[in-house]
Amino acid sequence: DATRGQKRGIALNSASTTISGSYIAECKAEGQDAQAIAGWNGPGPFTITNNYLEGAGENLLFGGGDPSIPDLVPSDIEIAGNTLEKPLTWRNSKWQVKNLLELKNARRVRIHDNVLRHNWQAAQSGYAVLFTVRNQDGGCAWCQVEQVTFERNRLEKIAAGISILGKDDEHPSRQTQEIVIRDNLVTDLDNQAWGGSGYFLLLLGGPRNVVVSHNTIVQPHASGLIQVEGPPVQGFVFSQNVARHSEYGIIGTGRGPGRDSIDAYLPGARITGNVIAGADAGRYPPGNDYPKPSDFEAQFVDAANGDYRLKGRRRAGSNELPPGANVEGLPQ
């Protein structure tokens, strides 16, 4: 309904279900969340492939309501080959806009080869993807987000990247852990164009074992790269990524950029092999490259026309891939 909207396309509360080759659009609501697909009371496995998904609140959501089945966590989920997008006509409209994809209670999830496009600051701060464990109504102390792989996705035209919450800050929950973010291309992550902070990654509440590797992150305007709040994050790896430092780079609440924040919030972290343009090398660990911001786009084949292949993808005489995502073959 063009005037009243539609709260949800599919409520995915089932076992062993596939959604494929579908077009689900115009899911939008005023004063409440609307989703193309949302599941909170089914065990899975779920396969969601080759769909167009359009929802104002969350395009795709797992969790968000307490399961009526004790110990249920939606599990064994594959999300591949989809386009998750919000129409720009929803910007500055009455519809409640939050994010493109959120996991609040999910286990063993692989999210790959998707396009996630158009997310701005509105009812939330503008992060496109949220791995935010929630015991939504207080009756799901077992709720957890774990064993999630987010790889070979294209994110574009967004206010901020990925937010990860370690534990629910309102009700008891289990700890978010074993998150892998690799080989993704993020472009037009721009807080001047879309609002928000422009950070690629937000770590809250002490998630554990988060690995971020081989991502290419293009932030025309941003406050920084990684922001951390709450308890220290154990087992953090940030390697072989290409990004701008912007003003604050890697920073934690009440600390300075770089080592001061890393030592306090990311103890024992492995931060190596990255290209972080504009960073002060004296503030960051060795084993990374810190070129001038003016040299950032020069490393790509043709950044002005959207070709983010790195010049000389392989190092001479080596099978080792240099930093950044392998953008060849990514979905368009």
mmCIF file of C-alpha atoms in Angstrom:
data_model
loop_
_atom_site.group_PDB
_atom_site.id
_atom_site.type_symbol
_atom_site.label_atom_id
_atom_site.label_comp_id
_atom_site.label_asym_id
_atom_site.label_seq_id
_atom_site.Cartn_x
_atom_site.Cartn_y
_atom_site.Cartn_z
ATOM 1 C CA ASP A 1 0.000 0.000 0.000
ATOM 2 C CA ALA A 2 1.627 3.231 -1.165
ATOM 3 C CA THR A 3 0.139 5.236 1.714
ATOM 4 C CA ARG A 4 0.096 2.825 4.649
ATOM 5 C CA GLY A 5 3.008 0.569 3.719
ATOM 6 C CA GLN A 6 3.485 -3.129 4.387
ATOM 7 C CA LYS A 7 5.176 -4.480 7.510
ATOM 8 C CA ARG A 8 6.720 -7.691 6.204
ATOM 9 C CA GLY A 9 7.041 -9.745 3.054
ATOM 10 C CA ILE A 10 7.945 -13.136 4.592
ATOM 11 C CA ALA A 11 7.975 -14.232 8.231
ATOM 12 C CA LEU A 12 10.564 -16.988 8.093
ATOM 13 C CA ASN A 13 9.637 -19.085 11.155
ATOM 14 C CA SER A 14 10.191 -22.573 9.817
ATOM 15 C CA ALA A 15 12.692 -25.352 9.268
ATOM 16 C CA SER A 16 14.550 -26.257 6.067
ATOM 17 C CA THR A 17 13.340 -23.401 3.855
ATOM 18 C CA THR A 18 14.639 -21.897 0.613
ATOM 19 C CA ILE A 19 13.686 -18.477 -0.772
ATOM 20 C CA SER A 20 15.096 -18.050 -4.266
ATOM 21 C CA GLY A 21 14.464 -15.974 -7.382
ATOM 22 C CA SER A 22 11.945 -13.697 -5.665
ATOM 23 C CA TYR A 23 11.284 -9.948 -5.795
ATOM 24 C CA ILE A 24 10.074 -8.543 -2.476
ATOM 25 C CA ALA A 25 9.615 -4.780 -2.414
ATOM 26 C CA GLU A 26 7.795 -1.836 -0.822
ATOM 27 C CA CYS A 27 7.999 -3.278 2.706
ATOM 28 C CA LYS A 28 7.831 -0.045 4.707
ATOM 29 C CA ALA A 29 6.156 1.217 7.862
ATOM 30 C CA GLU A 30 5.737 4.372 9.896
ATOM 31 C CA GLY A 31 6.888 4.246 13.530
ATOM 32 C CA GLN A 32 7.817 0.544 13.391
ATOM 33 C CA ASP A 33 10.273 -1.727 11.631
ATOM 34 C CA ALA A 34 9.373 -3.317 8.313
ATOM 35 C CA GLN A 35 11.300 -6.150 6.611
ATOM 36 C CA ALA A 36 11.315 -7.997 3.333
ATOM 37 C CA ILE A 37 12.254 -11.151 5.280
ATOM 38 C CA ALA A 38 12.420 -11.649 9.044
ATOM 39 C CA GLY A 39 12.783 -14.875 11.042
ATOM 40 C CA TRP A 40 12.928 -15.358 14.814
ATOM 41 C CA ASN A 41 11.142 -18.590 15.699
ATOM 42 C CA GLY A 42 12.443 -21.193 13.239
ATOM 43 C CA PRO A 43 15.542 -23.380 13.533
ATOM 44 C CA GLY A 44 16.545 -23.481 9.860
ATOM 45 C CA PRO A 45 18.447 -24.399 7.792
ATOM 46 C CA PHE A 46 17.657 -21.418 5.571
ATOM 47 C CA THR A 47 18.842 -20.663 2.038
ATOM 48 C CA ILE A 48 18.151 -17.167 0.703
ATOM 49 C CA THR A 49 19.559 -16.782 -2.809
ATOM 50 C CA ASN A 50 19.140 -14.644 -5.906
ATOM 51 C CA ASN A 51 16.432 -12.332 -4.563
ATOM 52 C CA TYR A 52 15.706 -8.610 -4.608
ATOM 53 C CA LEU A 53 14.872 -7.578 -1.030
ATOM 54 C CA GLU A 54 13.561 -4.146 -0.094
ATOM 55 C CA GLY A 55 12.626 -3.229 3.489
ATOM 56 C CA ALA A 56 12.693 0.091 5.293
ATOM 57 C CA GLY A 57 13.532 -1.123 8.798
ATOM 58 C CA GLU A 58 15.762 -4.086 7.983
ATOM 59 C CA ASN A 59 15.772 -5.606 4.524
ATOM 60 C CA LEU A 60 16.708 -8.969 6.070
ATOM 61 C CA LEU A 61 16.580 -9.785 9.788
ATOM 62 C CA PHE A 62 17.134 -12.823 11.990
ATOM 63 C CA GLY A 63 16.014 -12.370 15.598
ATOM 64 C CA GLY A 64 14.165 -9.310 16.809
ATOM 65 C CA GLY A 65 11.645 -11.313 18.810
ATOM 66 C CA ASP A 66 12.131 -13.905 21.541
ATOM 67 C CA PRO A 67 11.691 -17.481 20.254
ATOM 68 C CA SER A 68 8.854 -19.421 21.871
ATOM 69 C CA ILE A 69 10.996 -22.562 21.545
ATOM 70 C CA PRO A 70 13.603 -22.822 24.345
ATOM 71 C CA ASP A 71 17.246 -22.648 23.212
ATOM 72 C CA LEU A 72 16.278 -21.985 19.576
ATOM 73 C CA VAL A 73 18.857 -20.111 17.501
ATOM 74 C CA PRO A 74 18.197 -19.790 13.738
ATOM 75 C CA SER A 75 21.114 -21.754 12.281
ATOM 76 C CA ASP A 76 22.828 -22.943 9.102
ATOM 77 C CA ILE A 77 21.892 -19.917 7.023
ATOM 78 C CA GLU A 78 23.203 -19.080 3.557
ATOM 79 C CA ILE A 79 22.503 -15.609 2.115
ATOM 80 C CA ALA A 80 23.971 -15.364 -1.386
ATOM 81 C CA GLY A 81 23.501 -13.564 -4.692
ATOM 82 C CA ASN A 82 20.877 -11.130 -3.406
ATOM 83 C CA THR A 83 20.404 -7.395 -3.826
ATOM 84 C CA LEU A 84 19.413 -5.629 -0.608
ATOM 85 C CA GLU A 85 18.494 -2.041 -1.358
ATOM 86 C CA LYS A 86 16.424 0.894 -0.120
ATOM 87 C CA PRO A 87 14.835 3.245 -2.671
ATOM 88 C CA LEU A 88 16.178 6.773 -2.402
ATOM 89 C CA THR A 89 12.571 8.011 -2.393
ATOM 90 C CA TRP A 90 12.391 6.724 1.199
ATOM 91 C CA ARG A 91 15.003 9.233 2.305
ATOM 92 C CA ASN A 92 13.469 12.041 4.393
ATOM 93 C CA SER A 93 10.123 10.250 4.217
ATOM 94 C CA LYS A 94 7.820 9.069 7.012
ATOM 95 C CA TRP A 95 9.033 5.475 6.751
ATOM 96 C CA GLN A 96 11.267 4.141 9.564
ATOM 97 C CA VAL A 97 14.696 3.404 8.035
ATOM 98 C CA LYS A 98 17.388 1.440 9.924
ATOM 99 C CA ASN A 99 19.745 -0.965 8.112
ATOM 100 C CA LEU A 100 20.146 -3.430 5.253
ATOM 101 C CA LEU A 101 20.910 -6.652 7.134
ATOM 102 C CA GLU A 102 20.860 -7.516 10.819
ATOM 103 C CA LEU A 103 21.526 -10.651 12.851
ATOM 104 C CA LYS A 104 20.203 -10.540 16.429
ATOM 105 C CA ASN A 105 20.051 -14.293 17.030
ATOM 106 C CA ALA A 106 21.787 -16.529 14.494
ATOM 107 C CA ARG A 107 24.446 -19.229 14.255
ATOM 108 C CA ARG A 108 26.522 -20.615 11.375
ATOM 109 C CA VAL A 109 25.699 -17.960 8.800
ATOM 110 C CA ARG A 110 27.471 -17.403 5.475
ATOM 111 C CA ILE A 111 26.669 -14.129 3.711
ATOM 112 C CA HIS A 112 28.418 -13.908 0.360
ATOM 113 C CA ASP A 113 28.250 -12.414 -3.141
ATOM 114 C CA ASN A 114 25.476 -9.951 -2.341
ATOM 115 C CA VAL A 115 24.985 -6.289 -3.224
ATOM 116 C CA LEU A 116 23.949 -4.065 -0.310
ATOM 117 C CA ARG A 117 23.084 -0.539 -1.419
ATOM 118 C CA HIS A 118 21.671 2.715 -0.011
ATOM 119 C CA ASN A 119 21.649 3.126 3.750
ATOM 120 C CA TRP A 120 21.646 6.459 5.524
ATOM 121 C CA GLN A 121 21.356 7.906 9.004
ATOM 122 C CA ALA A 122 17.699 7.966 10.015
ATOM 123 C CA ALA A 123 16.095 5.880 12.788
ATOM 124 C CA GLN A 124 19.602 4.425 13.377
ATOM 125 C CA SER A 125 23.074 5.887 12.960
ATOM 126 C CA GLY A 126 23.481 4.558 9.414
ATOM 127 C CA TYR A 127 25.440 1.274 9.759
ATOM 128 C CA ALA A 128 24.466 -0.926 6.819
ATOM 129 C CA VAL A 129 25.124 -4.318 8.472
ATOM 130 C CA LEU A 130 24.586 -5.148 12.142
ATOM 131 C CA PHE A 131 25.671 -8.246 14.031
ATOM 132 C CA THR A 132 23.983 -7.181 17.257
ATOM 133 C CA VAL A 133 22.956 -9.943 19.621
ATOM 134 C CA ARG A 134 19.619 -9.141 21.284
ATOM 135 C CA ASN A 135 17.572 -10.827 23.959
ATOM 136 C CA GLN A 136 14.810 -8.697 22.544
ATOM 137 C CA ASP A 137 12.062 -9.014 25.145
ATOM 138 C CA GLY A 138 14.078 -10.452 28.029
ATOM 139 C CA GLY A 139 13.122 -14.092 27.543
ATOM 140 C CA CYS A 140 16.037 -15.292 25.402
ATOM 141 C CA ALA A 141 19.158 -15.372 27.545
ATOM 142 C CA TRP A 142 20.553 -17.973 25.101
ATOM 143 C CA CYS A 143 20.374 -15.569 22.134
ATOM 144 C CA GLN A 144 23.715 -15.402 20.339
ATOM 145 C CA VAL A 145 25.385 -14.336 17.125
ATOM 146 C CA GLU A 146 28.265 -16.666 16.280
ATOM 147 C CA GLN A 147 30.156 -18.312 13.424
ATOM 148 C CA VAL A 148 29.273 -15.680 10.828
ATOM 149 C CA THR A 149 31.217 -15.217 7.585
ATOM 150 C CA PHE A 150 30.614 -12.059 5.549
ATOM 151 C CA GLU A 151 32.609 -12.298 2.327
ATOM 152 C CA ARG A 152 32.751 -11.175 -1.297
ATOM 153 C CA ASN A 153 29.954 -8.664 -0.882
ATOM 154 C CA ARG A 154 29.651 -5.226 -2.431
ATOM 155 C CA LEU A 155 28.499 -2.422 -0.118
ATOM 156 C CA GLU A 156 27.902 0.994 -1.629
ATOM 157 C CA LYS A 157 26.332 4.362 -0.899
ATOM 158 C CA ILE A 158 26.140 3.979 2.869
ATOM 159 C CA ALA A 159 26.621 6.136 5.968
ATOM 160 C CA ALA A 160 28.663 3.551 7.898
ATOM 161 C CA GLY A 161 29.766 -0.071 7.473
ATOM 162 C CA ILE A 162 29.418 -2.912 9.983
ATOM 163 C CA SER A 163 28.475 -2.747 13.672
ATOM 164 C CA ILE A 164 29.198 -5.709 15.990
ATOM 165 C CA LEU A 165 27.788 -5.937 19.523
ATOM 166 C CA GLY A 166 29.413 -8.368 21.957
ATOM 167 C CA LYS A 167 26.562 -8.713 24.464
ATOM 168 C CA ASP A 168 23.098 -7.272 24.737
ATOM 169 C CA ASP A 169 23.270 -4.092 26.808
ATOM 170 C CA GLU A 170 19.665 -4.363 27.994
ATOM 171 C CA HIS A 171 19.058 -8.059 28.827
ATOM 172 C CA PRO A 172 21.323 -11.094 29.456
ATOM 173 C CA SER A 173 22.669 -12.771 26.311
ATOM 174 C CA ARG A 174 25.536 -14.922 25.148
ATOM 175 C CA GLN A 175 28.638 -13.399 23.612
ATOM 176 C CA THR A 176 28.984 -12.630 19.923
ATOM 177 C CA GLN A 177 31.991 -14.538 18.587
ATOM 178 C CA GLU A 178 33.745 -16.015 15.550
ATOM 179 C CA ILE A 179 32.956 -13.295 13.023
ATOM 180 C CA VAL A 180 34.885 -13.215 9.720
ATOM 181 C CA ILE A 181 34.677 -10.199 7.385
ATOM 182 C CA ARG A 182 36.817 -10.695 4.281
ATOM 183 C CA ASP A 183 37.202 -9.881 0.603
ATOM 184 C CA ASN A 184 34.464 -7.235 0.502
ATOM 185 C CA LEU A 185 34.404 -4.045 -1.564
ATOM 186 C CA VAL A 186 32.964 -1.012 0.203
ATOM 187 C CA THR A 187 32.542 2.179 -1.849
ATOM 188 C CA ASP A 188 30.936 5.574 -1.312
ATOM 189 C CA LEU A 189 31.038 5.104 2.449
ATOM 190 C CA ASP A 190 30.495 8.805 2.978
ATOM 191 C CA ASN A 191 29.132 10.594 6.031
ATOM 192 C CA GLN A 192 28.749 13.860 4.160
ATOM 193 C CA ALA A 193 26.514 12.254 1.562
ATOM 194 C CA TRP A 194 24.617 9.832 3.831
ATOM 195 C CA GLY A 195 24.994 11.152 7.398
ATOM 196 C CA GLY A 196 26.347 9.086 10.280
ATOM 197 C CA SER A 197 30.012 8.687 11.150
ATOM 198 C CA GLY A 198 31.501 7.076 8.058
ATOM 199 C CA TYR A 199 33.337 4.438 10.127
ATOM 200 C CA PHE A 200 33.822 1.071 8.468
ATOM 201 C CA LEU A 201 33.626 -0.921 11.702
ATOM 202 C CA LEU A 202 32.084 -0.357 15.133
ATOM 203 C CA LEU A 203 32.893 -2.780 17.970
ATOM 204 C CA LEU A 204 30.686 -2.537 21.055
ATOM 205 C CA GLY A 205 30.270 -4.643 24.166
ATOM 206 C CA GLY A 206 33.306 -6.893 23.718
ATOM 207 C CA PRO A 207 32.707 -9.368 20.879
ATOM 208 C CA ARG A 208 35.338 -12.127 20.629
ATOM 209 C CA ASN A 209 37.430 -13.466 17.745
ATOM 210 C CA VAL A 210 36.628 -10.970 15.008
ATOM 211 C CA VAL A 211 38.766 -11.327 11.862
ATOM 212 C CA VAL A 212 38.733 -8.571 9.222
ATOM 213 C CA SER A 213 40.940 -9.253 6.194
ATOM 214 C CA HIS A 214 41.395 -8.378 2.499
ATOM 215 C CA ASN A 215 38.712 -5.701 2.326
ATOM 216 C CA THR A 216 38.876 -2.613 0.113
ATOM 217 C CA ILE A 217 37.211 0.342 1.819
ATOM 218 C CA VAL A 218 36.706 3.601 -0.048
ATOM 219 C CA GLN A 219 35.583 6.421 2.259
ATOM 220 C CA PRO A 220 35.434 9.797 0.530
ATOM 221 C CA HIS A 221 34.455 11.411 3.846
ATOM 222 C CA ALA A 222 34.557 9.732 7.255
ATOM 223 C CA SER A 223 35.419 10.357 10.885
ATOM 224 C CA GLY A 224 37.647 7.292 11.020
ATOM 225 C CA LEU A 225 38.102 3.616 10.244
ATOM 226 C CA ILE A 226 37.362 1.550 13.398
ATOM 227 C CA GLN A 227 35.610 2.729 16.545
ATOM 228 C CA VAL A 228 35.573 0.708 19.773
ATOM 229 C CA GLU A 229 33.520 1.105 22.942
ATOM 230 C CA GLY A 230 33.064 -1.078 26.015
ATOM 231 C CA PRO A 231 35.126 -4.060 27.240
ATOM 232 C CA PRO A 232 38.320 -5.042 25.380
ATOM 233 C CA VAL A 233 37.860 -7.156 22.269
ATOM 234 C CA GLN A 234 39.843 -10.401 22.517
ATOM 235 C CA GLY A 235 41.150 -12.169 19.412
ATOM 236 C CA PHE A 236 40.870 -9.254 16.997
ATOM 237 C CA VAL A 237 42.634 -9.473 13.621
ATOM 238 C CA PHE A 238 42.820 -6.661 11.058
ATOM 239 C CA SER A 239 45.030 -7.668 8.162
ATOM 240 C CA GLN A 240 45.572 -7.018 4.453
ATOM 241 C CA ASN A 241 42.931 -4.292 4.197
ATOM 242 C CA VAL A 242 43.060 -1.110 2.126
ATOM 243 C CA ALA A 243 41.438 2.035 3.540
ATOM 244 C CA ARG A 244 41.841 5.673 4.436
ATOM 245 C CA HIS A 245 42.695 6.660 7.987
ATOM 246 C CA SER A 246 40.536 9.814 7.928
ATOM 247 C CA GLU A 247 40.624 11.888 11.113
ATOM 248 C CA TYR A 248 40.624 9.296 13.901
ATOM 249 C CA GLY A 249 41.567 5.982 12.244
ATOM 250 C CA ILE A 250 41.380 3.257 14.897
ATOM 251 C CA ILE A 251 40.071 4.856 18.079
ATOM 252 C CA GLY A 252 38.429 3.831 21.340
ATOM 253 C CA THR A 253 36.361 5.914 23.718
ATOM 254 C CA GLY A 254 38.531 8.228 25.831
ATOM 255 C CA ARG A 255 41.747 7.267 24.030
ATOM 256 C CA GLY A 256 43.897 8.650 21.257
ATOM 257 C CA PRO A 257 44.067 7.219 17.730
ATOM 258 C CA GLY A 258 46.308 4.228 17.048
ATOM 259 C CA ARG A 259 48.373 2.450 19.689
ATOM 260 C CA ASP A 260 46.747 4.182 22.649
ATOM 261 C CA SER A 261 43.350 2.792 21.629
ATOM 262 C CA ILE A 262 44.693 -0.530 20.329
ATOM 263 C CA ASP A 263 46.482 -1.319 23.601
ATOM 264 C CA ALA A 264 43.432 -0.454 25.679
ATOM 265 C CA TYR A 265 40.616 -1.906 23.584
ATOM 266 C CA LEU A 266 42.245 -4.471 21.268
ATOM 267 C CA PRO A 267 44.893 -6.157 23.456
ATOM 268 C CA GLY A 268 46.978 -8.701 21.600
ATOM 269 C CA ALA A 269 45.385 -7.747 18.280
ATOM 270 C CA ARG A 270 47.136 -8.666 15.039
ATOM 271 C CA ILE A 271 47.121 -5.568 12.836
ATOM 272 C CA THR A 272 49.425 -6.196 9.919
ATOM 273 C CA GLY A 273 49.765 -6.019 6.147
ATOM 274 C CA ASN A 274 47.278 -3.159 5.766
ATOM 275 C CA VAL A 275 47.426 -0.044 3.649
ATOM 276 C CA ILE A 276 46.031 2.817 5.756
ATOM 277 C CA ALA A 277 46.394 6.043 3.827
ATOM 278 C CA GLY A 278 47.014 9.148 5.886
ATOM 279 C CA ALA A 279 47.875 7.427 9.175
ATOM 280 C CA ASP A 280 50.796 8.569 11.314
ATOM 281 C CA ALA A 281 53.131 5.555 11.238
ATOM 282 C CA GLY A 282 54.447 6.477 14.686
ATOM 283 C CA ARG A 283 51.013 5.870 16.207
ATOM 284 C CA TYR A 284 50.424 2.459 14.630
ATOM 285 C CA PRO A 285 52.057 -0.997 14.664
ATOM 286 C CA PRO A 286 54.840 -1.813 12.198
ATOM 287 C CA GLY A 287 54.185 -4.125 9.276
ATOM 288 C CA ASN A 288 51.634 -1.850 7.599
ATOM 289 C CA ASP A 289 51.922 0.769 4.851
ATOM 290 C CA TYR A 290 50.897 4.342 5.543
ATOM 291 C CA PRO A 291 50.929 6.263 2.242
ATOM 292 C CA LYS A 292 49.755 9.826 1.762
ATOM 293 C CA PRO A 293 45.999 10.299 1.291
ATOM 294 C CA SER A 294 46.693 11.734 -2.152
ATOM 295 C CA ASP A 295 48.195 8.384 -3.188
ATOM 296 C CA PHE A 296 45.194 6.324 -2.091
ATOM 297 C CA GLU A 297 43.247 6.238 -5.364
ATOM 298 C CA ALA A 298 46.395 6.010 -7.478
ATOM 299 C CA GLN A 299 46.875 2.379 -6.395
ATOM 300 C CA PHE A 300 43.675 1.325 -8.207
ATOM 301 C CA VAL A 301 43.378 0.677 -11.942
ATOM 302 C CA ASP A 302 40.707 3.366 -12.462
ATOM 303 C CA ALA A 303 39.024 4.495 -9.258
ATOM 304 C CA ALA A 304 37.313 7.436 -10.950
ATOM 305 C CA ASN A 305 35.305 4.981 -13.072
ATOM 306 C CA GLY A 306 34.748 2.398 -10.354
ATOM 307 C CA ASP A 307 37.571 -0.026 -11.208
ATOM 308 C CA TYR A 308 39.045 -0.874 -7.805
ATOM 309 C CA ARG A 309 41.392 -3.582 -8.959
ATOM 310 C CA LEU A 310 44.819 -3.002 -7.486
ATOM 311 C CA LYS A 311 47.610 -2.369 -9.941
ATOM 312 C CA GLY A 312 49.859 -5.435 -9.896
ATOM 313 C CA ARG A 313 47.449 -7.682 -8.029
ATOM 314 C CA ARG A 314 50.104 -10.305 -7.271
ATOM 315 C CA ARG A 315 53.564 -9.548 -6.025
ATOM 316 C CA ALA A 316 56.292 -10.531 -8.478
ATOM 317 C CA GLY A 317 57.567 -14.040 -7.854
ATOM 318 C CA SER A 318 54.965 -14.734 -5.220
ATOM 319 C CA ASN A 319 51.557 -16.381 -4.939
ATOM 320 C CA GLU A 320 50.726 -14.102 -2.030
ATOM 321 C CA LEU A 321 47.906 -11.648 -2.698
ATOM 322 C CA PRO A 322 48.530 -8.019 -1.755
ATOM 323 C CA PRO A 323 46.089 -6.123 0.469
ATOM 324 C CA GLY A 324 42.526 -5.396 -0.489
ATOM 325 C CA ALA A 325 39.626 -7.372 -1.925
ATOM 326 C CA ASN A 326 39.838 -9.444 -5.061
ATOM 327 C CA VAL A 327 37.174 -7.412 -6.839
ATOM 328 C CA GLU A 328 37.110 -9.456 -10.030
ATOM 329 C CA GLY A 329 33.871 -11.382 -10.214
ATOM 330 C CA LEU A 330 32.121 -9.461 -7.441
ATOM 331 C CA PRO A 331 28.389 -8.954 -7.983
ATOM 332 C CA GLN A 332 27.312 -5.722 -9.631
#
